[in-house]
């Protein structure tokens, strides 16, 4: 019963920043559940082969879509092309983001502004655009990938946590505005996720941080992706404006 | 259906008016029902019917029946 309800067959999705890491795993899960997923990457042509190969062995399909989330016109062209090809969009997952680790006194404002462009302005633009082509779909869903540090705050990531905090506020407000159109907006706040990027950072001196996870291990990217499947599916059709933490009871 | 017919139909349905009131006097300041929510609904219908996406500035400036025609002209939609 639940497995059938988690089917995403017939749904069209866009996942940003999906060439690697959590985004790529989210794409794998959505495609496996039967949806047509536009896989966004900033770097031209780098996911063509992967998308083709993964689609051949899956129920759904993965289609590369190259644009920079900070490029206003590029985002518009992307959404327009999805509407022309598919007639609309059911699922938007704002996953693209940049992260940094520095104490307050070390934050370069130029870097912070660039981070806000990617982590905040880009998602807002895409929510604006996507919501205009989602209104006629069955149970459209927007998912913003935030962070546990936005919920709890943390030393050494004031810039990053600020940007992800903005994404949470955006989620709650957009959910209220878009509810009359039946569009849901939720955020996921992962803790320490076992991606290559974090494991690399761990090797540079963050390894003791794993001890701060009360459940004793990092979150697997597949767990975040499973939550995306749930929030994308019809089974969660009344869930909106929520920030769902997935962090193994992380202490920050 | 001509572009003008489609354009007029969107207005008559959203604002619940007859097409004979659609003229240069039909704008945000003269139509009670024309608020920001209605404007977004109007834009959504325009985009769906004419298969385009307006720039944000054009959405903000879409404040009259006549202005809408000029904006659509920029997207090669002749009314």
Coordinates of N, CA, C and O in Angstrom, one line a residue, chain B residues 31-78:
Chain B
X31 N -10.1 49.0 -11.6 CA -10.8 47.8 -11.4 C -10.6 47.3 -10.0 O -9.5 47.0 -9.6
X32 N -11.7 47.2 -9.3 CA -11.7 46.8 -7.8 C -11.0 45.5 -7.6 O -10.2 45.3 -6.7
X33 N -11.3 44.5 -8.5 CA -10.9 43.1 -8.2 C -9.4 42.9 -8.6 O -8.8 41.9 -8.4
X34 N -8.8 44.0 -9.2 CA -7.4 43.8 -9.7 C -6.4 44.1 -8.5 O -6.0 45.2 -8.3
X35 N -6.0 43.1 -7.8 CA -5.0 43.2 -6.8 C -3.8 42.3 -7.2 O -3.8 41.7 -8.3
X36 N -2.8 42.2 -6.3 CA -1.6 41.5 -6.7 C -1.9 40.0 -6.9 O -1.2 39.4 -7.7
X37 N -2.8 39.5 -6.1 CA -3.1 38.0 -6.3 C -3.8 37.8 -7.7 O -3.4 36.9 -8.4
X38 N -4.7 38.7 -8.0 CA -5.4 38.6 -9.3 C -4.4 38.8 -10.4 O -4.4 38.1 -11.5
X39 N -3.5 39.7 -10.2 CA -2.4 40.0 -11.2 C -1.6 38.7 -11.5 O -1.3 38.4 -12.7
X40 N -1.2 38.0 -10.5 CA -0.5 36.8 -10.6 C -1.3 35.7 -11.4 O -0.8 35.0 -12.2
X41 N -2.6 35.6 -11.0 CA -3.5 34.7 -11.7 C -3.6 35.1 -13.2 O -3.5 34.2 -14.1
X42 N -3.7 36.3 -13.4 CA -3.8 36.8 -14.8 C -2.5 36.4 -15.6 O -2.6 35.9 -16.7
X43 N -1.4 36.7 -15.0 CA -0.1 36.3 -15.6 C 0.0 34.8 -15.9 O 0.4 34.4 -17.0
X44 N -0.4 34.0 -14.9 CA -0.4 32.6 -15.1 C -1.2 32.2 -16.3 O -0.8 31.3 -17.1
X45 N -2.4 32.7 -16.4 CA -3.3 32.4 -17.5 C -2.7 32.8 -18.8 O -2.7 32.1 -19.8
X46 N -2.1 34.0 -18.8 CA -1.5 34.6 -20.1 C -0.3 33.6 -20.5 O -0.2 33.3 -21.7
X47 N 0.5 33.2 -19.5 CA 1.6 32.4 -19.8 C 1.2 31.0 -20.3 O 1.7 30.5 -21.3
X48 N 0.1 30.5 -19.7 CA -0.4 29.2 -20.2 C -1.0 29.2 -21.6 O -0.7 28.4 -22.4
X49 N -1.8 30.2 -21.8 CA -2.5 30.4 -23.1 C -1.5 30.7 -24.2 O -1.7 30.1 -25.3
X50 N -0.5 31.5 -24.0 CA 0.4 31.9 -25.1 C 1.7 31.2 -25.0 O 2.7 31.5 -25.8
X51 N 1.9 30.2 -24.1 CA 3.1 29.4 -23.9 C 4.3 30.2 -23.9 O 5.2 30.1 -24.7
X52 N 4.4 31.0 -22.9 CA 5.6 31.8 -22.7 C 5.8 32.1 -21.2 O 4.9 31.7 -20.4
X53 N 6.9 32.6 -20.8 CA 7.1 33.0 -19.4 C 7.6 34.5 -19.4 O 8.6 34.8 -20.1
X54 N 6.9 35.3 -18.7 CA 7.2 36.7 -18.7 C 8.4 37.0 -17.7 O 8.5 36.3 -16.7
X55 N 9.2 38.0 -18.1 CA 10.2 38.4 -17.1 C 9.6 39.1 -15.9 O 8.4 39.6 -16.0
X56 N 10.3 39.1 -14.8 CA 9.7 39.7 -13.6 C 9.3 41.1 -13.8 O 8.2 41.5 -13.3
X57 N 10.1 41.9 -14.5 CA 9.7 43.3 -14.7 C 8.4 43.4 -15.5 O 7.6 44.3 -15.2
X58 N 8.2 42.5 -16.4 CA 7.0 42.6 -17.2 C 5.8 42.2 -16.3 O 4.7 42.7 -16.5
X59 N 6.0 41.2 -15.4 CA 4.9 40.8 -14.5 C 4.5 42.1 -13.7 O 3.3 42.4 -13.5
X60 N 5.5 42.7 -13.2 CA 5.2 43.9 -12.3 C 4.6 45.0 -13.1 O 3.7 45.8 -12.5
X61 N 4.9 45.1 -14.3 CA 4.3 46.2 -15.2 C 3.0 45.9 -15.8 O 2.4 46.7 -16.4
X62 N 2.6 44.6 -15.7 CA 1.3 44.2 -16.3 C 0.1 44.7 -15.5 O -0.5 44.0 -14.7
X63 N -0.1 46.0 -15.7 CA -1.1 46.7 -14.8 C -2.3 47.2 -15.5 O -3.1 48.0 -15.0
X64 N -2.4 47.0 -16.8 CA -3.6 47.4 -17.6 C -3.8 46.5 -18.8 O -2.9 45.8 -19.2
X65 N -5.0 46.6 -19.3 CA -5.4 45.8 -20.5 C -4.5 46.2 -21.7 O -3.9 45.3 -22.3
X66 N -4.3 47.5 -21.8 CA -3.5 48.0 -22.9 C -2.0 47.6 -22.7 O -1.3 47.2 -23.7
X67 N -1.5 47.8 -21.5 CA -0.1 47.6 -21.2 C 0.2 46.1 -21.5 O 1.3 45.7 -22.0
X68 N -0.7 45.2 -21.1 CA -0.5 43.8 -21.4 C -0.3 43.5 -22.8 O 0.6 42.6 -23.2
X69 N -1.0 44.2 -23.7 CA -0.8 44.0 -25.2 C 0.6 44.3 -25.6 O 1.3 43.6 -26.4
X70 N 1.1 45.5 -25.0 CA 2.4 45.9 -25.4 C 3.5 44.9 -24.9 O 4.5 44.6 -25.6
X71 N 3.2 44.4 -23.7 CA 4.2 43.5 -23.1 C 4.2 42.2 -24.0 O 5.3 41.7 -24.3
X72 N 3.1 41.7 -24.3 CA 3.0 40.5 -25.2 C 3.7 40.7 -26.5 O 4.3 39.7 -27.1
X73 N 3.6 41.9 -27.0 CA 4.3 42.2 -28.3 C 5.8 41.9 -28.2 O 6.4 41.5 -29.2
X74 N 6.3 42.2 -27.0 CA 7.8 41.9 -26.8 C 8.1 40.4 -27.0 O 9.2 40.0 -27.2
X75 N 7.1 39.6 -26.7 CA 7.3 38.1 -26.8 C 6.8 37.6 -28.2 O 6.5 36.4 -28.3
X76 N 6.6 38.5 -29.1 CA 6.2 38.2 -30.5 C 4.7 37.6 -30.5 O 4.4 36.8 -31.4
X77 N 3.9 38.0 -29.5 CA 2.5 37.7 -29.5 C 1.8 39.0 -29.9 O 1.7 39.9 -29.2
X78 N 1.2 38.9 -31.1 CA 0.5 40.1 -31.7 C -1.0 40.0 -31.3 O -1.6 39.0 -31.7

